[in-house]
mmCIF file of C-alpha atoms in Angstrom:
data_model
loop_
_atom_site.group_PDB
_atom_site.id
_atom_site.type_symbol
_atom_site.label_atom_id
_atom_site.label_comp_id
_atom_site.label_asym_id
_atom_site.label_seq_id
_atom_site.Cartn_x
_atom_site.Cartn_y
_atom_site.Cartn_z
ATOM 1 C CA UNK H 1 10.401 -8.381 2.453
ATOM 2 C CA UNK H 2 8.664 -5.322 4.056
ATOM 3 C CA UNK H 3 6.414 -5.830 7.263
ATOM 4 C CA UNK H 4 3.424 -4.649 5.082
ATOM 5 C CA UNK H 5 3.942 -7.381 2.612
ATOM 6 C CA UNK H 6 4.509 -10.098 5.316
ATOM 7 C CA UNK H 7 1.313 -8.873 7.274
ATOM 8 C CA UNK H 8 -0.710 -8.792 4.045
ATOM 9 C CA UNK H 9 0.233 -12.582 2.975
ATOM 10 C CA UNK H 10 -0.121 -13.737 6.698
ATOM 11 C CA UNK H 11 -3.986 -12.473 6.807
ATOM 12 C CA UNK H 12 -4.532 -13.818 3.458
ATOM 13 C CA UNK H 13 -3.241 -17.327 4.090
ATOM 14 C CA UNK H 14 -5.667 -17.154 7.279
ATOM 15 C CA UNK H 15 -8.634 -15.963 5.104
ATOM 16 C CA UNK H 16 -7.925 -18.635 2.536
ATOM 17 C CA UNK H 17 -7.785 -21.660 5.069
ATOM 18 C CA UNK H 18 -11.479 -20.234 6.216
ATOM 19 C CA UNK H 19 -12.333 -20.516 2.747
ATOM 20 C CA UNK H 20 -11.021 -24.163 2.303
ATOM 21 C CA UNK H 21 -12.301 -25.083 5.755
ATOM 22 C CA UNK H 22 -15.904 -24.173 5.034
ATOM 23 C CA UNK H 23 -15.871 -26.149 1.436
ATOM 24 C CA UNK H 24 -14.457 -29.143 3.381
ATOM 25 C CA UNK H 25 -17.218 -28.871 6.071
ATOM 26 C CA UNK H 26 -19.581 -28.892 3.403
ATOM 27 C CA UNK H 27 -18.272 -31.810 1.681
ATOM 28 C CA UNK H 28 -18.436 -33.473 5.038
ATOM 29 C CA UNK H 29 -22.110 -32.373 5.210
ATOM 30 C CA UNK H 30 -22.938 -33.974 1.830
ATOM 31 C CA UNK H 31 -21.515 -37.109 2.840
ATOM 32 C CA UNK H 32 -23.778 -37.033 6.091
ATOM 33 C CA UNK H 33 -26.731 -36.095 4.068
ATOM 34 C CA UNK H 34 -26.392 -38.662 1.248
ATOM 35 C CA UNK H 35 -26.235 -40.960 3.936
ATOM 36 C CA UNK H 36 -29.671 -39.743 5.650
ATOM 37 C CA UNK H 37 -31.372 -39.655 2.196
ATOM 38 C CA UNK H 38 -30.315 -43.456 1.413
ATOM 39 C CA UNK H 39 -31.807 -44.511 5.205
ATOM 40 C CA UNK H 40 -34.938 -42.550 4.184
ATOM 41 C CA UNK H 41 -35.253 -44.253 0.798
ATOM 42 C CA UNK H 42 -34.568 -47.556 2.562
ATOM 43 C CA UNK H 43 -37.106 -46.994 5.091
ATOM 44 C CA UNK H 44 -39.916 -45.876 2.587
ATOM 45 C CA UNK H 45 -39.167 -48.915 0.448
ATOM 46 C CA UNK H 46 -39.602 -51.297 3.539
ATOM 47 C CA UNK H 47 -42.313 -53.716 3.904
ATOM 48 C CA UNK H 48 -45.448 -52.204 4.919
ATOM 49 C CA UNK H 49 -46.989 -52.659 8.472
ATOM 50 C CA UNK H 50 -50.153 -52.291 10.419
ATOM 51 C CA UNK H 51 -51.117 -48.691 10.920
ATOM 52 C CA UNK H 52 -49.529 -48.006 15.032
ATOM 53 C CA UNK H 53 -52.336 -47.045 17.438
ATOM 54 C CA UNK H 54 -50.469 -43.795 18.283
ATOM 55 C CA UNK H 55 -47.756 -43.170 15.432
ATOM 56 C CA UNK H 56 -45.245 -40.267 16.180
ATOM 57 C CA UNK H 57 -44.562 -37.208 13.760
ATOM 58 C CA UNK H 58 -40.891 -37.832 14.194
ATOM 59 C CA UNK H 59 -40.373 -41.693 14.898
ATOM 60 C CA UNK H 60 -42.731 -42.651 12.216
ATOM 61 C CA UNK H 61 -42.140 -40.318 9.538
ATOM 62 C CA UNK H 62 -42.258 -42.269 6.386
ATOM 63 C CA UNK H 63 -43.349 -45.198 7.980
ATOM 64 C CA UNK H 64 -44.646 -47.933 5.321
ATOM 65 C CA UNK H 65 -48.060 -49.134 6.386
ATOM 66 C CA UNK H 66 -50.924 -50.697 5.163
ATOM 67 C CA UNK H 67 -54.807 -50.037 5.941
ATOM 68 C CA UNK H 68 -58.256 -50.932 5.132
ATOM 69 C CA UNK H 69 -61.557 -49.350 5.225
ATOM 70 C CA UNK H 70 -64.301 -47.299 3.266
ATOM 71 C CA UNK H 71 -63.611 -43.616 1.822
ATOM 72 C CA UNK H 72 -65.741 -40.943 2.819
ATOM 73 C CA UNK H 73 -67.237 -38.869 0.349
ATOM 74 C CA UNK H 74 -65.564 -35.624 1.034
ATOM 75 C CA UNK H 75 -62.403 -35.014 -0.682
ATOM 76 C CA UNK H 76 -59.793 -32.122 -0.136
ATOM 77 C CA UNK H 77 -58.017 -30.748 -3.169
ATOM 78 C CA UNK H 78 -54.551 -29.476 -2.591
ATOM 79 C CA UNK H 79 -53.097 -27.507 -5.320
ATOM 80 C CA UNK H 80 -49.757 -28.784 -6.905
ATOM 81 C CA UNK H 81 -47.434 -29.218 -9.786
ATOM 82 C CA UNK H 82 -46.110 -32.354 -11.370
ATOM 83 C CA UNK H 83 -43.321 -32.108 -13.513
ATOM 84 C CA UNK H 84 -45.083 -34.486 -16.084
ATOM 85 C CA UNK H 85 -48.691 -33.792 -15.843
ATOM 86 C CA UNK H 86 -48.432 -29.920 -15.095
ATOM 87 C CA UNK H 87 -50.767 -28.403 -12.478
ATOM 88 C CA UNK H 88 -53.250 -30.291 -10.710
ATOM 89 C CA UNK H 89 -54.590 -31.240 -7.297
ATOM 90 C CA UNK H 90 -53.709 -33.854 -4.726
ATOM 91 C CA UNK H 91 -56.960 -35.660 -3.626
ATOM 92 C CA UNK H 92 -57.176 -36.058 0.319
ATOM 93 C CA UNK H 93 -59.951 -38.254 1.439
ATOM 94 C CA UNK H 94 -61.171 -39.660 4.877
ATOM 95 C CA UNK H 95 -60.657 -43.278 5.562
ATOM 96 C CA UNK H 96 -62.909 -45.001 8.094
ATOM 97 C CA UNK H 97 -61.174 -47.847 9.506
ATOM 98 C CA UNK H 98 -61.771 -50.044 12.635
ATOM 99 C CA UNK H 99 -59.501 -48.021 14.677
ATOM 100 C CA UNK H 100 -60.887 -44.376 13.653
ATOM 101 C CA UNK H 101 -60.922 -42.511 10.410
ATOM 102 C CA UNK H 102 -57.645 -41.355 9.170
ATOM 103 C CA UNK H 103 -56.540 -39.510 6.282
ATOM 104 C CA UNK H 104 -55.494 -40.587 2.662
ATOM 105 C CA UNK H 105 -53.515 -38.692 -0.082
ATOM 106 C CA UNK H 106 -54.797 -40.648 -2.754
ATOM 107 C CA UNK H 107 -52.477 -39.022 -5.833
ATOM 108 C CA UNK H 108 -53.025 -36.379 -8.380
ATOM 109 C CA UNK H 109 -55.551 -34.957 -10.870
ATOM 110 C CA UNK H 110 -54.770 -32.637 -13.269
ATOM 111 C CA UNK H 111 -56.752 -29.255 -13.043
ATOM 112 C CA UNK H 112 -58.839 -29.918 -16.044
ATOM 113 C CA UNK H 113 -60.005 -33.220 -14.732
ATOM 114 C CA UNK H 114 -63.297 -33.876 -13.232
ATOM 115 C CA UNK H 115 -63.080 -34.889 -9.692
ATOM 116 C CA UNK H 116 -63.323 -38.721 -9.715
ATOM 117 C CA UNK H 117 -65.649 -40.828 -8.206
ATOM 118 C CA UNK H 118 -64.853 -42.148 -4.668
ATOM 119 C CA UNK H 119 -64.858 -45.764 -4.504
ATOM 120 C CA UNK H 120 -68.017 -46.811 -2.941
ATOM 121 C CA UNK H 121 -66.850 -50.246 -1.428
ATOM 122 C CA UNK H 122 -64.118 -51.066 0.872
ATOM 123 C CA UNK H 123 -60.687 -50.198 -0.095
ATOM 124 C CA UNK H 124 -57.128 -51.291 0.766
ATOM 125 C CA UNK H 125 -54.246 -48.543 0.933
ATOM 126 C CA UNK H 126 -50.490 -49.212 1.273
ATOM 127 C CA UNK H 127 -48.383 -46.035 1.564
ATOM 128 C CA UNK H 128 -45.969 -43.904 3.663
ATOM 129 C CA UNK H 129 -46.919 -42.094 6.955
ATOM 130 C CA UNK H 130 -45.913 -38.383 6.334
ATOM 131 C CA UNK H 131 -46.345 -34.972 8.319
ATOM 132 C CA UNK H 132 -45.559 -32.486 5.232
ATOM 133 C CA UNK H 133 -44.470 -29.437 5.864
ATOM 134 C CA UNK H 134 -45.677 -27.665 2.427
ATOM 135 C CA UNK H 135 -46.191 -24.060 4.244
ATOM 136 C CA UNK H 136 -43.760 -21.099 3.889
ATOM 137 C CA UNK H 137 -43.940 -17.359 4.312
ATOM 138 C CA UNK H 138 -45.354 -17.081 0.484
ATOM 139 C CA UNK H 139 -48.030 -19.660 0.614
ATOM 140 C CA UNK H 140 -51.564 -18.525 0.670
ATOM 141 C CA UNK H 141 -53.928 -19.468 3.262
ATOM 142 C CA UNK H 142 -56.306 -22.287 2.288
ATOM 143 C CA UNK H 143 -59.612 -21.726 0.929
ATOM 144 C CA UNK H 144 -61.889 -23.624 2.558
ATOM 145 C CA UNK H 145 -65.043 -22.171 0.996
ATOM 146 C CA UNK H 146 -63.917 -23.016 -2.487
ATOM 147 C CA UNK H 147 -61.980 -26.202 -1.337
ATOM 148 C CA UNK H 148 -58.769 -25.050 -2.630
ATOM 149 C CA UNK H 149 -55.872 -26.097 -0.398
ATOM 150 C CA UNK H 150 -52.267 -24.759 -0.921
ATOM 151 C CA UNK H 151 -50.644 -26.665 1.743
ATOM 152 C CA UNK H 152 -51.550 -30.158 3.376
ATOM 153 C CA UNK H 153 -51.732 -29.037 7.088
ATOM 154 C CA UNK H 154 -52.541 -32.366 8.611
ATOM 155 C CA UNK H 155 -54.470 -30.822 11.531
ATOM 156 C CA UNK H 156 -56.364 -28.544 9.752
ATOM 157 C CA UNK H 157 -57.641 -31.323 7.119
ATOM 158 C CA UNK H 158 -58.147 -33.746 10.023
ATOM 159 C CA UNK H 159 -60.469 -30.994 12.034
ATOM 160 C CA UNK H 160 -62.057 -30.363 8.424
ATOM 161 C CA UNK H 161 -62.699 -34.130 7.518
ATOM 162 C CA UNK H 162 -63.247 -35.351 11.169
ATOM 163 C CA UNK H 163 -60.442 -37.377 11.004
ATOM 164 C CA UNK H 164 -57.445 -38.500 13.750
ATOM 165 C CA UNK H 165 -54.336 -36.093 12.426
ATOM 166 C CA UNK H 166 -52.859 -38.842 10.670
ATOM 167 C CA UNK H 167 -51.858 -38.786 6.958
ATOM 168 C CA UNK H 168 -51.039 -41.812 4.578
ATOM 169 C CA UNK H 169 -49.746 -40.856 0.995
ATOM 170 C CA UNK H 170 -50.881 -44.050 -0.978
ATOM 171 C CA UNK H 171 -48.227 -45.905 -2.747
ATOM 172 C CA UNK H 172 -51.218 -48.401 -4.081
ATOM 173 C CA UNK H 173 -54.918 -48.715 -3.462
ATOM 174 C CA UNK H 174 -57.061 -51.820 -4.280
ATOM 175 C CA UNK H 175 -59.008 -51.608 -5.926
ATOM 176 C CA UNK H 176 -56.900 -49.252 -8.014
ATOM 177 C CA UNK H 177 -58.240 -45.629 -9.087
ATOM 178 C CA UNK H 178 -57.356 -45.515 -12.855
ATOM 179 C CA UNK H 179 -58.443 -41.680 -12.907
ATOM 180 C CA UNK H 180 -55.634 -40.833 -10.328
ATOM 181 C CA UNK H 181 -51.833 -40.843 -10.517
ATOM 182 C CA UNK H 182 -50.392 -41.766 -7.058
ATOM 183 C CA UNK H 183 -47.558 -39.531 -5.917
ATOM 184 C CA UNK H 184 -46.034 -41.558 -3.470
ATOM 185 C CA UNK H 185 -43.298 -40.587 -1.080
ATOM 186 C CA UNK H 186 -39.776 -40.031 -2.092
ATOM 187 C CA UNK H 187 -36.589 -38.334 -0.705
ATOM 188 C CA UNK H 188 -36.519 -36.401 -4.001
ATOM 189 C CA UNK H 189 -38.007 -33.243 -2.196
ATOM 190 C CA UNK H 190 -35.694 -33.122 0.751
ATOM 191 C CA UNK H 191 -33.136 -30.485 -0.008
ATOM 192 C CA UNK H 192 -29.367 -31.631 -0.269
ATOM 193 C CA UNK H 193 -27.349 -28.253 -1.590
ATOM 194 C CA UNK H 194 -24.024 -29.155 0.246
ATOM 195 C CA UNK H 195 -22.190 -29.977 -3.060
ATOM 196 C CA UNK H 196 -23.310 -26.263 -4.209
ATOM 197 C CA UNK H 197 -22.278 -24.755 -1.139
ATOM 198 C CA UNK H 198 -18.910 -26.520 -1.063
ATOM 199 C CA UNK H 199 -18.228 -25.264 -4.678
ATOM 200 C CA UNK H 200 -19.324 -21.686 -3.953
ATOM 201 C CA UNK H 201 -16.445 -21.907 -1.092
ATOM 202 C CA UNK H 202 -13.898 -23.344 -3.210
ATOM 203 C CA UNK H 203 -14.495 -20.972 -5.754
ATOM 204 C CA UNK H 204 -14.372 -17.906 -3.150
ATOM 205 C CA UNK H 205 -11.051 -19.733 -2.147
ATOM 206 C CA UNK H 206 -9.473 -19.415 -5.965
ATOM 207 C CA UNK H 207 -10.788 -16.182 -6.543
ATOM 208 C CA UNK H 208 -8.981 -15.028 -3.375
ATOM 209 C CA UNK H 209 -5.777 -16.644 -4.153
ATOM 210 C CA UNK H 210 -5.640 -14.745 -7.625
ATOM 211 C CA UNK H 211 -7.089 -11.439 -5.871
ATOM 212 C CA UNK H 212 -4.117 -11.758 -3.084
ATOM 213 C CA UNK H 213 -1.325 -12.789 -5.710
ATOM 214 C CA UNK H 214 -2.243 -9.813 -7.478
ATOM 215 C CA UNK H 215 -2.323 -7.345 -4.714
ATOM 216 C CA UNK H 216 0.915 -8.918 -3.379
ATOM 217 C CA UNK H 217 2.685 -8.398 -6.599
ATOM 218 C CA UNK H 218 1.728 -4.516 -6.993
ATOM 219 C CA UNK H 219 2.678 -3.759 -3.280
ATOM 220 C CA UNK H 220 5.954 -5.746 -4.111
ATOM 221 C CA UNK H 221 6.329 -3.666 -7.255
ATOM 222 C CA UNK H 222 5.698 -0.361 -5.548
ATOM 223 C CA UNK H 223 8.092 -1.572 -2.784
ATOM 224 C CA UNK H 224 10.631 -2.148 -5.506
ATOM 225 C CA UNK H 225 10.272 1.080 -7.352
ATOM 226 C CA UNK H 226 10.112 3.161 -4.036
ATOM 227 C CA UNK H 227 13.900 1.422 -2.956
ATOM 228 C CA UNK H 228 15.228 1.835 -6.545
ATOM 229 C CA UNK H 229 17.483 4.614 -7.005
ATOM 230 C CA UNK H 230 16.687 7.521 -9.350
ATOM 231 C CA UNK H 231 19.048 9.268 -11.826
ATOM 232 C CA UNK H 232 18.835 12.671 -11.994
#
């Protein structure tokens, strides 16, 4: 076997090992991510506790809490899309509690629906703390003049509604608000693309094997043709 064939085969095996290693790494990441998502789901569904005095955005994310108070009249509309109901708005209102006002994501209404009235009496909310990251490079700026929000910026919403920068995504309200569809926190929105990445790397490995095999066959055939005696 010629030196060129040996060198090509060695380099090809090295590249194949890289592709396979990256595929295995993504499978390891997939198992890790599935464990993280399971922990998040377990945390979300845990029994609610009283709202901490100073909740931490990292430590207390998704923490189930229960609060009581009175909703303010002002409500922010955050444009979203529901798989079942189509385009609509999340309704964010201030909730005055004994420890200060906080933000409550009351749920979803369709774009065509009229703004439901705010309950006049005391209300109890069971939900999860959240500091959502709705904004990316393509997200428009929130339009305060028309009360059309494109991202749940907790600090900005708190400033507009004069509350603490704490957002509770309601799972259940008492009394219930029939005109509003709750959109509680789930792990469904957390990306987990590791399986797709793993499949991509393994497909690249398979493609590389086919291409390398064909290249080696061509090289070997050319070498054989070159060394074959000619008949004059």
